[in-house]
mmCIF file of C-alpha atoms in Angstrom:
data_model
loop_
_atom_site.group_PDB
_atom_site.id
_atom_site.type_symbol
_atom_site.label_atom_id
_atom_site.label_comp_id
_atom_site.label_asym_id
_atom_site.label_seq_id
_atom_site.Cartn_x
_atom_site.Cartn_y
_atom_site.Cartn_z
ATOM 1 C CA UNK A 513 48.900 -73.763 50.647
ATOM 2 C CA UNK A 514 48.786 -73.273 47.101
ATOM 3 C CA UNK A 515 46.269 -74.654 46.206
ATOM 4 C CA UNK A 516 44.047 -73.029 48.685
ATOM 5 C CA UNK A 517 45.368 -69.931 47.650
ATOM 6 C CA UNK A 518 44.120 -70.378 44.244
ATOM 7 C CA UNK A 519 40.811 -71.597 45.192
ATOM 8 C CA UNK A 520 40.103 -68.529 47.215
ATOM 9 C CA UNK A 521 41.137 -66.214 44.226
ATOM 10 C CA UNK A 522 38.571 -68.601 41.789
ATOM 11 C CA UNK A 523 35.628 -67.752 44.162
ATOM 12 C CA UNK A 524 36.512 -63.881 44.623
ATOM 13 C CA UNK A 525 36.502 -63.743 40.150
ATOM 14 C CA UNK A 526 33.414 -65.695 41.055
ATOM 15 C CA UNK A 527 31.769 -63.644 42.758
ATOM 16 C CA UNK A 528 32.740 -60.535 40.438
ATOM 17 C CA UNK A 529 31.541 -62.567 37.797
ATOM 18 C CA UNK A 530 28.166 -62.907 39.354
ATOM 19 C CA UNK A 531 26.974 -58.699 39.285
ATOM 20 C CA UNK A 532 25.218 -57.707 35.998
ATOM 21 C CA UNK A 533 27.865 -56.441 34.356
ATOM 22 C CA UNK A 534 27.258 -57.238 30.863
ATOM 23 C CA UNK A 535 29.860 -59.097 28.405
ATOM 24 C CA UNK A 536 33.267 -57.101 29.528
ATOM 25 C CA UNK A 537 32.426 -59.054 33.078
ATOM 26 C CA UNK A 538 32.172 -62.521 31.254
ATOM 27 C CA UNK A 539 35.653 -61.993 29.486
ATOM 28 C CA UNK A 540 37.081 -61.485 32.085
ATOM 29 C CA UNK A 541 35.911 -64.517 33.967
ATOM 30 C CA UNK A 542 36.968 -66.343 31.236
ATOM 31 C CA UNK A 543 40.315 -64.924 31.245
ATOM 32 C CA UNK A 544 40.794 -65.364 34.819
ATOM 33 C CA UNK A 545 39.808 -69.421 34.369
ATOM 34 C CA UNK A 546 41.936 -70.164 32.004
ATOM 35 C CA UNK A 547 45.009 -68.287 33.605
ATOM 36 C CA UNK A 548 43.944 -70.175 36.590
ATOM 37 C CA UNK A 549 44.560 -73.699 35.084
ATOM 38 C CA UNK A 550 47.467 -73.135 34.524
ATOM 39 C CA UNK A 551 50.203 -74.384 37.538
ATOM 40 C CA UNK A 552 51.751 -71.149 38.133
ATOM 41 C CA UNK A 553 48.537 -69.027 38.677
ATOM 42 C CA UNK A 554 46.862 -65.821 37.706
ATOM 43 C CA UNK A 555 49.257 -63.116 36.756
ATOM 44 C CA UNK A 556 49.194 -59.666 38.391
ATOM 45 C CA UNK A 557 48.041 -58.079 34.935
ATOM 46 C CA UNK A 558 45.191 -60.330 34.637
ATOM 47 C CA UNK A 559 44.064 -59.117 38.264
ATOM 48 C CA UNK A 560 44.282 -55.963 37.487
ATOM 49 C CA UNK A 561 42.476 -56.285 33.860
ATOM 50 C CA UNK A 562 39.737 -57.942 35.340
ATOM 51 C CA UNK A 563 39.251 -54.853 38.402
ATOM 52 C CA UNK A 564 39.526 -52.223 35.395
ATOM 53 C CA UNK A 565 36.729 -54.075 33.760
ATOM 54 C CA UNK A 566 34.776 -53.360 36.665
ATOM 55 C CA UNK A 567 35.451 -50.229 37.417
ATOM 56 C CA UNK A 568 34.903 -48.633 34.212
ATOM 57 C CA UNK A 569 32.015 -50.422 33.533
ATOM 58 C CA UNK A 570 28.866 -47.937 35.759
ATOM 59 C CA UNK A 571 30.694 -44.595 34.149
ATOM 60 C CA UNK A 572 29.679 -45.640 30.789
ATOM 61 C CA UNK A 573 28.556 -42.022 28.607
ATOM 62 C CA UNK A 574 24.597 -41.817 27.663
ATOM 63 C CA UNK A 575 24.089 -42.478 24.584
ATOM 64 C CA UNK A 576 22.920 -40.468 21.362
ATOM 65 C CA UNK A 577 19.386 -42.068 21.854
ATOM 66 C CA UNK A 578 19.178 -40.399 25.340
ATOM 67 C CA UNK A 579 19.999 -37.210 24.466
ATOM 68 C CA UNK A 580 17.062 -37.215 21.326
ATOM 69 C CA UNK A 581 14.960 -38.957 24.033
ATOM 70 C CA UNK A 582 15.723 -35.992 26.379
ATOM 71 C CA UNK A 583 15.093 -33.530 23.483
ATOM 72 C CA UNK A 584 12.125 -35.114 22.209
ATOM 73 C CA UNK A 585 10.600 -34.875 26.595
ATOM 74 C CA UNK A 586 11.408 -31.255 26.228
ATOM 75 C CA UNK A 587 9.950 -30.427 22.601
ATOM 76 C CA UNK A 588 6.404 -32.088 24.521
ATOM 77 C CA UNK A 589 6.339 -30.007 27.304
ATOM 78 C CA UNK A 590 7.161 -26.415 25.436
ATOM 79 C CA UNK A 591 4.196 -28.275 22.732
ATOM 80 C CA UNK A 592 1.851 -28.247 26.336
ATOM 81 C CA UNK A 593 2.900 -24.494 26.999
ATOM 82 C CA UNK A 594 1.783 -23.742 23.918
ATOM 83 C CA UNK A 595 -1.864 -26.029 23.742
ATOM 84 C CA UNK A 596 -2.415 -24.124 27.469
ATOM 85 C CA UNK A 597 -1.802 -20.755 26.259
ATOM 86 C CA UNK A 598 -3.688 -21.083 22.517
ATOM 87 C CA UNK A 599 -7.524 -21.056 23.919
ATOM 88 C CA UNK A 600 -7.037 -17.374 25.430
ATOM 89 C CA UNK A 601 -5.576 -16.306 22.048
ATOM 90 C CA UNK A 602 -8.154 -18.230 19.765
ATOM 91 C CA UNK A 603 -11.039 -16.217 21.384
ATOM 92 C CA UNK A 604 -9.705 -12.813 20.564
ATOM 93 C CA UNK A 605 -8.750 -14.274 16.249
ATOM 94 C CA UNK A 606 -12.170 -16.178 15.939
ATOM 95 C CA UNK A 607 -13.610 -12.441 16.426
ATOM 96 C CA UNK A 608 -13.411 -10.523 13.161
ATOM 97 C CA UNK A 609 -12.280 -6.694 13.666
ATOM 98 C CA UNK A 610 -13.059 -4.127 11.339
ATOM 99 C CA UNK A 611 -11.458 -0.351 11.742
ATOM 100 C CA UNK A 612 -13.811 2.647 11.152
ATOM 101 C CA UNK A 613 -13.570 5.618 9.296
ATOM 102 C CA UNK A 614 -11.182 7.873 11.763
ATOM 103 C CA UNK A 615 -12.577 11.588 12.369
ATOM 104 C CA UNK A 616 -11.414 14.340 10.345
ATOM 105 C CA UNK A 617 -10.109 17.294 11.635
ATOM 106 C CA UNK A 618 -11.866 19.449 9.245
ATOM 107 C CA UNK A 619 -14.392 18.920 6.352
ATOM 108 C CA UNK A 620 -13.614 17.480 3.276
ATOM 109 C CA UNK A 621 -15.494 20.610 1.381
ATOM 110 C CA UNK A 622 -16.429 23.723 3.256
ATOM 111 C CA UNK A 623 -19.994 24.154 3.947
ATOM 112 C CA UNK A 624 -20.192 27.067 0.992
ATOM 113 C CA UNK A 625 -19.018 24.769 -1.673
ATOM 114 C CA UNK A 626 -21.277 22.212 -3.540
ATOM 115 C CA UNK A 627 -19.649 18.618 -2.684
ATOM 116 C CA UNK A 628 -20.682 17.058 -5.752
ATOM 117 C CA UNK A 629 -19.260 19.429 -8.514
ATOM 118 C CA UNK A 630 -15.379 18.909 -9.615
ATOM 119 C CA UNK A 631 -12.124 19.862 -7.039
ATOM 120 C CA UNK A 632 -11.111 22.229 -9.707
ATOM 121 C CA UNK A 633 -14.654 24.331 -9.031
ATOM 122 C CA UNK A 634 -13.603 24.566 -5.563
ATOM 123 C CA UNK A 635 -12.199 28.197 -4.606
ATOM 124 C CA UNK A 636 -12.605 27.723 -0.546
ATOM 125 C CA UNK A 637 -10.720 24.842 1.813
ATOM 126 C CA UNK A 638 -7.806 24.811 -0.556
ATOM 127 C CA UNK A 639 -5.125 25.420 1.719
ATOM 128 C CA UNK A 640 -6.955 22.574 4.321
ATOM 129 C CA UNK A 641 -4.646 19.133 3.400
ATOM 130 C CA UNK A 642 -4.916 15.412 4.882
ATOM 131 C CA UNK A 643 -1.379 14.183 4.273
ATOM 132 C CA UNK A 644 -1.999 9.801 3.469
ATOM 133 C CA UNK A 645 1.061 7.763 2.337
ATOM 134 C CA UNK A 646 -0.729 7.158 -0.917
ATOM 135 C CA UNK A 647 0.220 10.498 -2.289
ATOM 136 C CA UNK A 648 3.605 10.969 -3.035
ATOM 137 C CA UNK A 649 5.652 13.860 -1.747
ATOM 138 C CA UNK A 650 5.963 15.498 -5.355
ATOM 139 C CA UNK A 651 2.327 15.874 -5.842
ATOM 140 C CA UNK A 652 2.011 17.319 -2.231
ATOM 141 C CA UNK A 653 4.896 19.758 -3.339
ATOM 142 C CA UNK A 654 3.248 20.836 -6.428
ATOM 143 C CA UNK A 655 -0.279 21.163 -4.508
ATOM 144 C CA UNK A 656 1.157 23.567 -1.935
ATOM 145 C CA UNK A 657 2.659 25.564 -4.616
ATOM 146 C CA UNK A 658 -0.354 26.229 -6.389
ATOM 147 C CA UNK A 659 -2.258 27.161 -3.424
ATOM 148 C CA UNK A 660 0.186 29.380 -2.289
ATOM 149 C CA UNK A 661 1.436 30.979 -6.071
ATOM 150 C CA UNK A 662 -2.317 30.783 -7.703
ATOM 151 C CA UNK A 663 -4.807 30.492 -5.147
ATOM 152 C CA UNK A 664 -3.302 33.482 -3.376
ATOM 153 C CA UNK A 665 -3.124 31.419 0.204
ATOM 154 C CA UNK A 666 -0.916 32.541 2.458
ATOM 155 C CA UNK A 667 -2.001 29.969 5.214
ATOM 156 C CA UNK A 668 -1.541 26.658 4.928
ATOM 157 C CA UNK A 669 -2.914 23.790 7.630
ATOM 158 C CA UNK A 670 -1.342 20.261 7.143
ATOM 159 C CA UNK A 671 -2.655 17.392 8.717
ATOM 160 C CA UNK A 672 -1.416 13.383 9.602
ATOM 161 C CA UNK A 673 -1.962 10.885 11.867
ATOM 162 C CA UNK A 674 -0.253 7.531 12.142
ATOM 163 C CA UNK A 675 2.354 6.121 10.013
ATOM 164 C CA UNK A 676 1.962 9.341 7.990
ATOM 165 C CA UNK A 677 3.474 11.694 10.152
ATOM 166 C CA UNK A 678 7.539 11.024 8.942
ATOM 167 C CA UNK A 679 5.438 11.770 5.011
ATOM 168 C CA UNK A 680 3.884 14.891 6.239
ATOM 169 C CA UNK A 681 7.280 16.243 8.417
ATOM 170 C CA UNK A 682 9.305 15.411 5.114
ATOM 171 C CA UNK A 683 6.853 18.158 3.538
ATOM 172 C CA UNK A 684 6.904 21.073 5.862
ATOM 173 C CA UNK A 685 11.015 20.944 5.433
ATOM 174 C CA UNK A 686 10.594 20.166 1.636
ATOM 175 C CA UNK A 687 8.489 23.053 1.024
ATOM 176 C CA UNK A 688 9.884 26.205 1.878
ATOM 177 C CA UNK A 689 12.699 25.658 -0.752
ATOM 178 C CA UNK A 690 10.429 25.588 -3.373
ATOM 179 C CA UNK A 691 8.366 29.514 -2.471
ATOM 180 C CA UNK A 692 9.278 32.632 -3.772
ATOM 181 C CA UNK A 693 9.872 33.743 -0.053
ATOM 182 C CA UNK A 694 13.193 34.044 2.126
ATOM 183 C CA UNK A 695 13.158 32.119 5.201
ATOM 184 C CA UNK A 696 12.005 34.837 7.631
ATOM 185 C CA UNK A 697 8.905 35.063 6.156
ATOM 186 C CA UNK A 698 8.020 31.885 6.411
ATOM 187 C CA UNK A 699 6.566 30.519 10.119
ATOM 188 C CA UNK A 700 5.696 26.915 10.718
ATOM 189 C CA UNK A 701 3.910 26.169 13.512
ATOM 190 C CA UNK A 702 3.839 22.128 15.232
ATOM 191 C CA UNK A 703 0.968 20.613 16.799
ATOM 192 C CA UNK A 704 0.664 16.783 18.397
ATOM 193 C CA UNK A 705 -2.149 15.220 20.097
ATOM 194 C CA UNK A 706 -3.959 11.830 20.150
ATOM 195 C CA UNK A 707 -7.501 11.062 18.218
ATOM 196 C CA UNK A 708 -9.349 8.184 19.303
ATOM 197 C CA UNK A 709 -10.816 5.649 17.045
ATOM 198 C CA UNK A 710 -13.373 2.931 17.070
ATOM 199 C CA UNK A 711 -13.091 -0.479 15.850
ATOM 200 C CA UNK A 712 -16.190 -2.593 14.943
ATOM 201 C CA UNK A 713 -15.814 -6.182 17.048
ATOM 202 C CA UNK A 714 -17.962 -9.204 15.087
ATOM 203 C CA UNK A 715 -17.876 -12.079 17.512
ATOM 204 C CA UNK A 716 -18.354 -15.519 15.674
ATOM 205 C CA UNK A 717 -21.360 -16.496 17.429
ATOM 206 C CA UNK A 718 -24.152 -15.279 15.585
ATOM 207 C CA UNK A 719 -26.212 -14.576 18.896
ATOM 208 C CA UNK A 720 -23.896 -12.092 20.425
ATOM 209 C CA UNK A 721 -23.925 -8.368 20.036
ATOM 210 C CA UNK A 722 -21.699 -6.331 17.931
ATOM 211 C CA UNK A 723 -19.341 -4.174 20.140
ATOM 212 C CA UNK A 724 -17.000 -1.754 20.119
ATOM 213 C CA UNK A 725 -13.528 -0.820 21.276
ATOM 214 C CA UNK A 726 -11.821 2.161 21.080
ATOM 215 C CA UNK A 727 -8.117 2.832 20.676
ATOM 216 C CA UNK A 728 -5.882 6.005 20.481
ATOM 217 C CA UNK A 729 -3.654 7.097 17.494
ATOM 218 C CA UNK A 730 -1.063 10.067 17.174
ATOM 219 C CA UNK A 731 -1.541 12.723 15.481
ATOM 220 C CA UNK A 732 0.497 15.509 13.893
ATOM 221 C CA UNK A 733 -0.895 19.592 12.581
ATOM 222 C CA UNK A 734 1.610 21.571 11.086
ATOM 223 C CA UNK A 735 -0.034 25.250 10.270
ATOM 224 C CA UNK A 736 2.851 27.090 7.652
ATOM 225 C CA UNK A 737 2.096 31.079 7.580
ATOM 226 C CA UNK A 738 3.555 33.629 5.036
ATOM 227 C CA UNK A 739 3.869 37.025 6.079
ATOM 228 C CA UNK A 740 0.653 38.144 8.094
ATOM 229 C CA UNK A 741 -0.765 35.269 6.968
ATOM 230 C CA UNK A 742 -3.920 37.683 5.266
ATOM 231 C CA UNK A 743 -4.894 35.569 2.049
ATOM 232 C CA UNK A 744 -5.003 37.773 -1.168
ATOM 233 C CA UNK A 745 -7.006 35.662 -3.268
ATOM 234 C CA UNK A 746 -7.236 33.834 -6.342
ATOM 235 C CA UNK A 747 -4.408 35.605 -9.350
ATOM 236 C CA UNK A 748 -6.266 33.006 -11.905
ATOM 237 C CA UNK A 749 -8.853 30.969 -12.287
ATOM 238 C CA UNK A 750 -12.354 30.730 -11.514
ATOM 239 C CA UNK A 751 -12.131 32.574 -7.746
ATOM 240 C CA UNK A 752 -10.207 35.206 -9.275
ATOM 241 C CA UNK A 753 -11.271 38.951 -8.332
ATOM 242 C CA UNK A 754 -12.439 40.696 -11.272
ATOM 243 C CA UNK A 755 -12.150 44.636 -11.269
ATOM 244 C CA UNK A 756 -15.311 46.205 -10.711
ATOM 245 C CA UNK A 757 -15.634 49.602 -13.398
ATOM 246 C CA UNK A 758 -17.663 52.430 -11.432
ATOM 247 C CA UNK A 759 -20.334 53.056 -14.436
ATOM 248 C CA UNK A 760 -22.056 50.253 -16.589
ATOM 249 C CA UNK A 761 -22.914 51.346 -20.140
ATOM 250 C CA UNK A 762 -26.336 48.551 -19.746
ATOM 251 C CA UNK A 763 -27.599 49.993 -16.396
ATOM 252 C CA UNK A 764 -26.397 53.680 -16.447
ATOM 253 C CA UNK A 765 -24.963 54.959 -13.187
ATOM 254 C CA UNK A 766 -23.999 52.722 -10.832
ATOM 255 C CA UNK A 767 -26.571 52.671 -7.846
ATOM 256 C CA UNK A 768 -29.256 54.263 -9.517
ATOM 257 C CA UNK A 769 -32.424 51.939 -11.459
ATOM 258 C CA UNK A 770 -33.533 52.489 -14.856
ATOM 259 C CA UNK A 771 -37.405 52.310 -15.258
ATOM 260 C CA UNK A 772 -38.188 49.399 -17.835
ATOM 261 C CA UNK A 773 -38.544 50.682 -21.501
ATOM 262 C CA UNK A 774 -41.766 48.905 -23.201
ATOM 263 C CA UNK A 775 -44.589 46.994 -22.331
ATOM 264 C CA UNK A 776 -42.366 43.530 -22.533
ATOM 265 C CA UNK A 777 -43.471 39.865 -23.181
ATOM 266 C CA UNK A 778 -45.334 39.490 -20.075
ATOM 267 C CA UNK A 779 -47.648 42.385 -20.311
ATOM 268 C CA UNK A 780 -45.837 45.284 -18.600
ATOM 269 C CA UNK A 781 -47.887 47.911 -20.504
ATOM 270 C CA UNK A 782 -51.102 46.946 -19.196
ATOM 271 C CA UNK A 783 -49.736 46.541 -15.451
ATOM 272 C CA UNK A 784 -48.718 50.578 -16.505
ATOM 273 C CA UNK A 785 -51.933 51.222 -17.502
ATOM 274 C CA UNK A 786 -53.732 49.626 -14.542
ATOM 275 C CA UNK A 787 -51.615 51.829 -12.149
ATOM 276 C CA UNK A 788 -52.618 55.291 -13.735
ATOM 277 C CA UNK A 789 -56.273 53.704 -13.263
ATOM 278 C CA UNK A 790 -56.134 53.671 -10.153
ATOM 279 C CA UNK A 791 -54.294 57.351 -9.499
ATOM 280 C CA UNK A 792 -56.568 59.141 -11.364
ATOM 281 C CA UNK A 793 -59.128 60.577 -9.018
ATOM 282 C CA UNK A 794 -63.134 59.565 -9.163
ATOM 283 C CA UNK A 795 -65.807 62.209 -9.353
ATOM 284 C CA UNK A 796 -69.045 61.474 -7.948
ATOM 285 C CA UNK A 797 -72.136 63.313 -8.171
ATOM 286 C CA UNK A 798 -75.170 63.219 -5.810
ATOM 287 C CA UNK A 799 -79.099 63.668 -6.671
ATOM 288 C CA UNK A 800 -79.818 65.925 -3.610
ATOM 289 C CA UNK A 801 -76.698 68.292 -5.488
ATOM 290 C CA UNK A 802 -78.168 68.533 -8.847
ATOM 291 C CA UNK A 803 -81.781 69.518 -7.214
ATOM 292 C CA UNK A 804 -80.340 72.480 -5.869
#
């Protein structure tokens, strides 16, 4: 009996032995043969060695390889995403965009001024400003002060659009402090809106058209008033109001026209001449009078 005990253990290790399960499977075959040699037998412990082996060998944890494997998979489908999505994009940065001039809300120099001569020659459109980012809030300050101290403004219209507007709002609550005037005097008035621009499209292919788009921007007008807002002119400079005297020692009364004194360079006395020519009166005398 015990012997054919043993040889039915021998062929149930053999067939354990037999499933792919790597070299923990082979130890313990060998384990199990030389334990069964032996005259008393495999031991319990060995038995249950040899089912542990087995066991725990399918629930083996991936390994590092796997996971970069697994990272690797995902890295080439996000790089797909991105090779689909890059031809809609590449269409729109091949074309080359160029932003026009925007529209400004009032001329640069008023029609009565000459546009070539120098900003100080200017006595009109003063008090008209384009805020820009460029300029920095000191010189603005200054600017408005002279307009409003020398100048003799008592309107001013301030102007911004875009990333200027925080610049030009800084200004409007700068200023005040710096006038001559209390608080009540002094009346700011807030306008927004939206000014659409055009931007010049250049597609790469030499045979299409130039187009255009249009886009909107904000905009900000602040108009500050002193008083009545009545401007009292220029106190100095160039535009400033000279008194006129009622009588001119050159040209006697004022109103009235001096006759011209002298013949002059151009011949004025014979033009004088000429004229009493032609006022004095012509006698004529007939033949059939001096018969009778």
């Amino acid at each position: 009996m015990a012997s054919v005990s043993a040889k039915g253990k021998r062929k149930a290790v053999e067939t354990i032995a037999e499933e792919p399960t790597g070299k923990k499977a082979k130890t313990g075959t060998q384990i199990s043969d030389n334990e069964l040699g032996s005259s008393r037998g495999p031991t319990p412990a060995a038995l249950s060695s040899t089912e542990a082996t087995t066991v725990v060998k399918p629930t083996e944890p991936p390994t590092s390889v796997d996971s970069s494997e697994a990272s690797i998979g995902s890295d080439k489908k996000k790089g797909k995403r991105k090779a689909t999505e890059s031809p809609a994009d590449d269409s729109e940065a091949k074309a080359s965009v160029r932003k026009l001039a925007p529209p400004r809300p009032f001329p640069t120099v008023p029609t009565s001024v000459s546009a070539t001569g120098p900003r100080s020659a200017h006595v009109e459109g003063k008090n008209y400003i384009c805020i820009t980012r460029k300029t920095p809030l000191g010189a603005y300050l200054r600017r408005c002060k002279d307009v409003v101290l020398k100048a003799g403004h008592k309107t001013l219209h301030l102007h911004a659009m875009g990333a200027a507007i925080p610049h030009l709002v800084q200004l409007s609550v700068s200023l005040p402090e710096i006038l001559p005037y209390s608080a009540d005097e002094i009346h700011t008035e807030v306008l927004t809106g939206t000014v659409e621009l055009q931007d010049e499209v250049t597609p790469e292919d030499e045979d299409e058209d130039i187009s255009c788009r249009s886009r909107g921007k904000s905009t900000l007008s602040i108009t500050i008033t002193i008083g009545d807002g009545k401007d009292e002119g220029a106190h100095t400079g160039k535009g400033k109001k000279k008194p006129r005297n009622q009588f001119s020692t050159n040209m006697g009364d004022r109103g009235t026209r001096q006759p011209r004194q002298g013949g002059g360079q151009k011949g004025g006395g014979k033009r004088h001449e000429a004229a009493e020519r032609e006022m004095s009166e012509q006698i004529v005398f007939r033949a059939e009078d001096m018969d009778e």
